[in-house]
Amino acid sequence: MKIRTILATLTAAMLPFAAGAQNASTRIIVPFAAGGATDTVARSLASRLSQIWNQPVVVENKPGAAGTIGARQVAAAPPDGRTLLIVASGHAINELVHEKLPYRTVEDFTAVAQVVDVPNVLLVPKNSPYGNVMELVAASKADPKLLSYGTSGMGTSVHLSGELFKSMSGANLEAVFFKGGAESLTNVIGGHVPLSFNTVPGAKEQIDGGNVRAIAVTSGTRVPVLSSVPTIAESGVPGYDVSTWFGILGPKGMDSAQVRQINADIRTAMTTPDIARQLGERGMIIRVGTPSEFDQLIRDEISKWRPVVEQLGLRGKN
């Protein structure tokens, strides 16, 4: 009996969502406001994990300071698996643009799993004279003051998508910053900016409605819900590949066996047909790798964007 008790105690400590802990709950902190793409993914995941773990999994929105307020809360939480964080690509970029973060981007978290890729898309007004990427590039080179692009904010992954495009294509484009993706989209629809970079989920409805034209997607491969739209790479900028990604982190020091179990359960949840269909229809691509792969992705993203951020002098401007 003593051995059974010890084993049960160890199991409950390792897996707080196990059958013996049904009165407990797990929190997924969303460091952004409700209603956005990150929030949508978190709520879909939480709903399915609640069923898998047979316990409540609640979503808490802690917006502010480019996601750092919610991230700081999770970094300071006990590493017991009950507090998780969903992050987007900006988690890696914050390391580069903020002079002082209230946590260490890699060292103060445990990577659990990437969950989705969210490609961005290059848009023009429906009556734009430009039909493809290279026409845009050629026009910008012929008249360096001709074109600008709308984006959701300085230092965001969408903004850096545009800056990397400029660097790799040689295009002359000036960034115009808006308060968010919706405002950027509205301005390109109205012809107030000649092009913009937006997320596919944020722009898909307007693309489908014919209110704006998609010139190219930023990912390395075509997006299933926009299968006729080429990638920027195949449009004449070889090697270009940018997507916004979402993933799950926990506090540093989580038990490795627990992390592997949560990762496996997230994989099961995200590949459930209804969730895969729901997110896929919005232009999100399910991508659940191992914890170590997600950890490496964050490190690679920091290295990838560092020279871009340094070239633009963005550090300390957010």
CSV table of C-alpha atoms in Angstrom, one decimal:
chain,number,residue,atom,x,y,z
A,1,MET,CA,0.0,0.0,0.0
A,2,LYS,CA,2.8,2.4,0.8
A,3,ILE,CA,4.4,1.7,-2.6
A,4,ARG,CA,1.1,2.4,-4.3
A,5,THR,CA,0.7,5.6,-2.4
A,6,ILE,CA,4.2,6.8,-3.3
A,7,LEU,CA,3.7,6.0,-7.0
A,8,ALA,CA,0.3,7.8,-7.0
A,9,THR,CA,1.9,10.9,-5.3
A,10,LEU,CA,4.7,10.9,-7.8
A,11,THR,CA,2.3,10.6,-10.8
A,12,ALA,CA,0.1,13.4,-9.5
A,13,ALA,CA,3.1,15.6,-9.0
A,14,MET,CA,4.5,14.9,-12.5
A,15,LEU,CA,1.2,15.2,-14.3
A,16,PRO,CA,-1.2,17.6,-12.5
A,17,PHE,CA,-3.8,16.9,-15.2
A,18,ALA,CA,-3.9,13.2,-14.5
A,19,ALA,CA,-7.0,11.4,-13.3
A,20,GLY,CA,-6.2,11.9,-9.7
A,21,ALA,CA,-6.2,15.7,-10.0
A,22,GLN,CA,-9.5,16.4,-11.7
A,23,ASN,CA,-10.3,19.3,-9.3
A,24,ALA,CA,-7.3,21.2,-10.5
A,25,SER,CA,-7.1,23.4,-13.5
A,26,THR,CA,-4.5,24.5,-16.0
A,27,ARG,CA,-4.2,28.0,-17.3
A,28,ILE,CA,-3.1,29.0,-20.8
A,29,ILE,CA,-2.0,32.7,-20.6
A,30,VAL,CA,-2.6,34.6,-23.8
A,31,PRO,CA,-0.5,37.8,-23.7
A,32,PHE,CA,-2.8,39.6,-26.1
A,33,ALA,CA,-6.4,40.8,-26.2
A,34,ALA,CA,-9.3,38.4,-26.8
A,35,GLY,CA,-10.5,37.9,-30.3
A,36,GLY,CA,-7.2,37.8,-32.2
A,37,ALA,CA,-5.6,34.8,-33.9
A,38,THR,CA,-3.5,33.9,-30.9
A,39,ASP,CA,-6.6,33.9,-28.7
A,40,THR,CA,-8.5,31.8,-31.2
A,41,VAL,CA,-5.8,29.1,-31.3
A,42,ALA,CA,-5.5,29.1,-27.5
A,43,ARG,CA,-9.2,28.6,-27.0
A,44,SER,CA,-9.4,25.8,-29.5
A,45,LEU,CA,-6.5,24.1,-27.9
A,46,ALA,CA,-7.9,24.6,-24.3
A,47,SER,CA,-11.3,23.1,-25.3
A,48,ARG,CA,-9.7,19.9,-26.6
A,49,LEU,CA,-7.2,19.6,-23.8
A,50,SER,CA,-10.0,19.9,-21.2
A,51,GLN,CA,-11.5,16.7,-22.7
A,52,ILE,CA,-8.1,14.9,-22.9
A,53,TRP,CA,-7.2,15.8,-19.3
A,54,ASN,CA,-10.7,15.6,-17.9
A,55,GLN,CA,-10.2,18.8,-16.1
A,56,PRO,CA,-10.7,22.5,-16.8
A,57,VAL,CA,-8.2,24.3,-19.0
A,58,VAL,CA,-8.9,28.0,-18.9
A,59,VAL,CA,-7.7,30.8,-21.1
A,60,GLU,CA,-6.6,34.0,-19.5
A,61,ASN,CA,-5.9,37.1,-21.5
A,62,LYS,CA,-3.1,39.3,-20.1
A,63,PRO,CA,-2.4,41.8,-22.9
A,64,GLY,CA,0.1,44.6,-22.9
A,65,ALA,CA,3.6,45.7,-23.7
A,66,ALA,CA,3.9,43.6,-26.9
A,67,GLY,CA,3.1,40.4,-25.0
A,68,THR,CA,5.7,40.8,-22.2
A,69,ILE,CA,3.2,41.3,-19.4
A,70,GLY,CA,1.7,37.8,-19.8
A,71,ALA,CA,5.1,36.3,-20.5
A,72,ARG,CA,6.5,37.7,-17.3
A,73,GLN,CA,3.7,36.2,-15.3
A,74,VAL,CA,4.4,32.7,-16.7
A,75,ALA,CA,8.1,33.1,-16.2
A,76,ALA,CA,7.5,33.6,-12.5
A,77,ALA,CA,5.0,30.7,-12.1
A,78,PRO,CA,5.8,27.4,-10.5
A,79,PRO,CA,7.0,24.8,-13.0
A,80,ASP,CA,4.2,22.4,-12.2
A,81,GLY,CA,2.5,22.3,-15.6
A,82,ARG,CA,-0.6,24.2,-14.5
A,83,THR,CA,0.5,27.5,-16.0
A,84,LEU,CA,1.3,27.6,-19.7
A,85,LEU,CA,1.9,30.5,-22.2
A,86,ILE,CA,1.0,30.8,-25.8
A,87,VAL,CA,3.4,32.9,-27.7
A,88,ALA,CA,3.8,34.2,-31.3
A,89,SER,CA,6.9,35.1,-33.3
A,90,GLY,CA,7.1,38.4,-31.5
A,91,HIS,CA,8.3,36.5,-28.4
A,92,ALA,CA,11.7,36.1,-30.2
A,93,ILE,CA,11.6,39.6,-31.7
A,94,ASN,CA,11.0,41.2,-28.2
A,95,GLU,CA,14.5,39.9,-27.3
A,96,LEU,CA,15.9,42.2,-29.9
A,97,VAL,CA,13.8,45.3,-29.8
A,98,HIS,CA,13.4,45.8,-26.0
A,99,GLU,CA,16.5,47.1,-24.2
A,100,LYS,CA,15.4,45.3,-21.0
A,101,LEU,CA,12.9,42.5,-20.7
A,102,PRO,CA,11.6,41.3,-17.3
A,103,TYR,CA,12.7,37.8,-18.2
A,104,ARG,CA,15.2,35.9,-20.3
A,105,THR,CA,13.6,34.9,-23.6
A,106,VAL,CA,15.0,31.4,-23.8
A,107,GLU,CA,16.4,30.6,-20.3
A,108,ASP,CA,13.4,31.5,-18.3
A,109,PHE,CA,10.9,29.3,-20.1
A,110,THR,CA,10.5,25.6,-21.0
A,111,ALA,CA,9.7,25.0,-24.7
A,112,VAL,CA,6.7,22.6,-24.9
A,113,ALA,CA,5.4,22.7,-28.5
A,114,GLN,CA,4.9,24.8,-31.6
A,115,VAL,CA,1.3,24.6,-32.6
A,116,VAL,CA,0.7,26.4,-35.8
A,117,ASP,CA,2.3,28.5,-38.6
A,118,VAL,CA,0.5,31.6,-39.7
A,119,PRO,CA,1.7,32.8,-43.1
A,120,ASN,CA,1.6,36.4,-44.0
A,121,VAL,CA,0.4,37.7,-47.4
A,122,LEU,CA,1.4,40.6,-49.6
A,123,LEU,CA,-1.8,42.5,-50.6
A,124,VAL,CA,-2.6,45.3,-53.1
A,125,PRO,CA,-5.9,47.1,-53.7
A,126,LYS,CA,-8.3,45.4,-56.1
A,127,ASN,CA,-7.7,47.9,-58.8
A,128,SER,CA,-3.9,48.0,-58.4
A,129,PRO,CA,-1.8,48.1,-61.6
A,130,TYR,CA,0.6,45.5,-60.1
A,131,GLY,CA,-0.1,41.9,-60.9
A,132,ASN,CA,2.9,40.2,-59.3
A,133,VAL,CA,5.9,40.7,-57.0
A,134,MET,CA,8.5,41.6,-59.6
A,135,GLU,CA,6.3,44.3,-61.1
A,136,LEU,CA,6.1,45.9,-57.6
A,137,VAL,CA,9.9,45.6,-57.2
A,138,ALA,CA,10.6,47.1,-60.7
A,139,ALA,CA,8.2,50.0,-60.1
A,140,SER,CA,9.8,50.8,-56.7
A,141,LYS,CA,13.3,50.7,-58.2
A,142,ALA,CA,12.2,53.0,-61.1
A,143,ASP,CA,10.8,55.6,-58.6
A,144,PRO,CA,12.1,55.1,-55.0
A,145,LYS,CA,9.5,57.4,-53.6
A,146,LEU,CA,6.6,55.7,-55.3
A,147,LEU,CA,5.6,52.9,-53.0
A,148,SER,CA,5.0,52.3,-49.3
A,149,TYR,CA,3.5,49.4,-47.5
A,150,GLY,CA,1.1,49.2,-44.5
A,151,THR,CA,2.0,47.1,-41.5
A,152,SER,CA,0.6,46.5,-38.0
A,153,GLY,CA,3.4,48.1,-36.0
A,154,MET,CA,7.1,48.7,-35.6
A,155,GLY,CA,9.1,45.6,-34.7
A,156,THR,CA,6.2,43.1,-35.3
A,157,SER,CA,6.7,40.0,-37.3
A,158,VAL,CA,4.5,41.4,-40.1
A,159,HIS,CA,6.7,44.6,-40.2
A,160,LEU,CA,9.9,42.6,-40.3
A,161,SER,CA,8.3,40.5,-43.1
A,162,GLY,CA,8.2,43.7,-45.2
A,163,GLU,CA,11.7,44.7,-44.2
A,164,LEU,CA,13.2,41.3,-45.1
A,165,PHE,CA,11.4,41.5,-48.4
A,166,LYS,CA,13.0,44.9,-49.1
A,167,SER,CA,16.4,43.6,-48.2
A,168,MET,CA,16.2,40.4,-50.3
A,169,SER,CA,14.4,41.9,-53.3
A,170,GLY,CA,16.1,45.4,-53.5
A,171,ALA,CA,12.7,47.0,-53.5
A,172,ASN,CA,12.4,50.7,-52.3
A,173,LEU,CA,9.5,50.7,-49.9
A,174,GLU,CA,8.6,52.8,-46.9
A,175,ALA,CA,6.8,51.3,-44.0
A,176,VAL,CA,3.6,53.0,-42.9
A,177,PHE,CA,2.6,51.9,-39.3
A,178,PHE,CA,-1.0,51.3,-38.2
A,179,LYS,CA,-2.4,50.3,-34.8
A,180,GLY,CA,-3.1,46.8,-35.9
A,181,GLY,CA,-3.6,44.4,-38.8
A,182,ALA,CA,-7.3,45.4,-39.3
A,183,GLU,CA,-6.4,49.1,-39.7
A,184,SER,CA,-3.6,48.2,-42.2
A,185,LEU,CA,-6.0,46.1,-44.1
A,186,THR,CA,-8.7,48.8,-44.2
A,187,ASN,CA,-6.1,51.3,-45.7
A,188,VAL,CA,-5.0,49.0,-48.5
A,189,ILE,CA,-8.6,48.2,-49.4
A,190,GLY,CA,-9.3,51.9,-49.6
A,191,GLY,CA,-6.2,52.5,-51.7
A,192,HIS,CA,-4.6,54.8,-49.0
A,193,VAL,CA,-1.5,52.6,-49.2
A,194,PRO,CA,-0.4,50.8,-52.4
A,195,LEU,CA,0.4,47.5,-50.6
A,196,SER,CA,0.5,45.9,-47.2
A,197,PHE,CA,1.7,42.8,-45.3
A,198,ASN,CA,-1.1,41.1,-43.3
A,199,THR,CA,-1.6,37.7,-41.8
A,200,VAL,CA,-3.6,35.2,-44.0
A,201,PRO,CA,-6.3,34.7,-41.3
A,202,GLY,CA,-6.7,38.4,-40.9
A,203,ALA,CA,-7.0,39.1,-44.6
A,204,LYS,CA,-8.7,36.0,-46.0
A,205,GLU,CA,-12.3,37.2,-45.8
A,206,GLN,CA,-11.5,40.4,-47.7
A,207,ILE,CA,-9.5,38.4,-50.3
A,208,ASP,CA,-12.4,36.0,-50.8
A,209,GLY,CA,-14.7,39.0,-51.1
A,210,GLY,CA,-12.7,40.5,-53.8
A,211,ASN,CA,-12.0,43.7,-51.8
A,212,VAL,CA,-8.2,43.2,-52.0
A,213,ARG,CA,-5.9,41.1,-54.2
A,214,ALA,CA,-3.3,38.7,-52.8
A,215,ILE,CA,0.0,39.0,-54.8
A,216,ALA,CA,2.0,36.5,-52.9
A,217,VAL,CA,2.3,34.6,-49.5
A,218,THR,CA,5.4,34.9,-47.4
A,219,SER,CA,5.8,31.3,-46.4
A,220,GLY,CA,8.2,28.9,-48.1
A,221,THR,CA,5.3,26.8,-49.6
A,222,ARG,CA,1.9,27.8,-50.8
A,223,VAL,CA,-1.0,28.1,-48.4
A,224,PRO,CA,-3.8,25.5,-49.0
A,225,VAL,CA,-6.6,28.1,-48.6
A,226,LEU,CA,-4.9,30.4,-51.1
A,227,SER,CA,-3.5,27.7,-53.3
A,228,SER,CA,-3.5,29.9,-56.5
A,229,VAL,CA,-1.4,32.6,-54.8
A,230,PRO,CA,2.3,32.0,-55.3
A,231,THR,CA,5.0,32.4,-52.7
A,232,ILE,CA,7.3,35.4,-52.7
A,233,ALA,CA,10.2,32.9,-53.2
A,234,GLU,CA,8.8,31.5,-56.3
A,235,SER,CA,7.8,35.0,-57.5
A,236,GLY,CA,11.4,36.0,-57.9
A,237,VAL,CA,12.9,36.3,-54.4
A,238,PRO,CA,14.5,32.9,-53.8
A,239,GLY,CA,15.0,31.9,-50.2
A,240,TYR,CA,12.4,34.2,-48.8
A,241,ASP,CA,10.4,32.4,-46.1
A,242,VAL,CA,8.6,34.1,-43.3
A,243,SER,CA,5.7,32.9,-41.2
A,244,THR,CA,4.2,34.0,-37.9
A,245,TRP,CA,4.3,31.0,-35.6
A,246,PHE,CA,2.4,30.2,-32.3
A,247,GLY,CA,3.7,27.9,-29.7
A,248,ILE,CA,3.3,26.8,-26.0
A,249,LEU,CA,5.9,27.6,-23.3
A,250,GLY,CA,5.9,26.9,-19.6
A,251,PRO,CA,8.1,28.2,-16.8
A,252,LYS,CA,11.7,27.1,-16.6
A,253,GLY,CA,12.4,23.9,-14.7
A,254,MET,CA,9.5,21.8,-15.8
A,255,ASP,CA,9.9,18.0,-15.5
A,256,SER,CA,11.0,16.6,-18.9
A,257,ALA,CA,8.6,13.6,-18.7
A,258,GLN,CA,5.8,16.0,-18.0
A,259,VAL,CA,6.8,18.2,-20.9
A,260,ARG,CA,6.8,15.2,-23.3
A,261,GLN,CA,3.3,14.2,-22.1
A,262,ILE,CA,1.9,17.7,-22.6
A,263,ASN,CA,3.5,17.8,-26.0
A,264,ALA,CA,1.9,14.5,-27.0
A,265,ASP,CA,-1.5,15.7,-25.8
A,266,ILE,CA,-1.1,19.0,-27.6
A,267,ARG,CA,-0.3,17.0,-30.8
A,268,THR,CA,-3.5,14.9,-30.2
A,269,ALA,CA,-5.6,18.0,-29.7
A,270,MET,CA,-4.3,20.0,-32.6
A,271,THR,CA,-4.7,17.1,-35.1
A,272,THR,CA,-8.3,16.5,-34.0
A,273,PRO,CA,-10.3,16.8,-37.3
A,274,ASP,CA,-12.6,19.6,-36.1
A,275,ILE,CA,-9.7,21.8,-34.8
A,276,ALA,CA,-7.6,21.1,-37.8
A,277,ARG,CA,-10.5,22.0,-40.1
A,278,GLN,CA,-11.4,25.1,-38.1
A,279,LEU,CA,-7.9,26.6,-38.1
A,280,GLY,CA,-7.1,25.4,-41.6
A,281,GLU,CA,-10.0,27.2,-43.0
A,282,ARG,CA,-8.6,30.4,-41.5
A,283,GLY,CA,-5.3,29.9,-43.2
A,284,MET,CA,-3.4,28.4,-40.3
A,285,ILE,CA,-1.1,25.4,-40.8
A,286,ILE,CA,-1.0,22.9,-38.0
A,287,ARG,CA,2.7,22.2,-37.0
A,288,VAL,CA,3.4,20.4,-33.8
A,289,GLY,CA,7.1,19.4,-33.3
A,290,THR,CA,9.1,18.2,-30.4
A,291,PRO,CA,10.0,20.4,-27.4
A,292,SER,CA,13.6,20.6,-28.6
A,293,GLU,CA,12.5,21.6,-32.1
A,294,PHE,CA,10.4,24.5,-30.7
A,295,ASP,CA,13.3,25.6,-28.5
A,296,GLN,CA,15.6,25.6,-31.5
A,297,LEU,CA,13.0,27.5,-33.5
A,298,ILE,CA,13.0,30.4,-31.0
A,299,ARG,CA,16.8,30.5,-31.0
A,300,ASP,CA,17.0,30.5,-34.8
A,301,GLU,CA,14.4,33.3,-35.0
A,302,ILE,CA,16.4,35.5,-32.7
A,303,SER,CA,19.5,34.9,-34.9
A,304,LYS,CA,17.5,35.4,-38.1
A,305,TRP,CA,16.0,38.8,-37.1
A,306,ARG,CA,18.9,40.2,-35.2
A,307,PRO,CA,20.7,41.8,-38.3
A,308,VAL,CA,17.4,43.1,-39.6
A,309,VAL,CA,16.5,44.8,-36.3
A,310,GLU,CA,20.1,46.2,-36.0
A,311,GLN,CA,20.0,47.5,-39.5
A,312,LEU,CA,16.7,49.3,-38.8
A,313,GLY,CA,17.9,50.6,-35.4
A,314,LEU,CA,14.7,49.3,-33.7
A,315,ARG,CA,16.2,48.5,-30.4
A,316,GLY,CA,14.7,50.6,-27.6
A,317,LYS,CA,12.0,52.1,-29.9
A,318,ASN,CA,9.1,50.0,-28.6
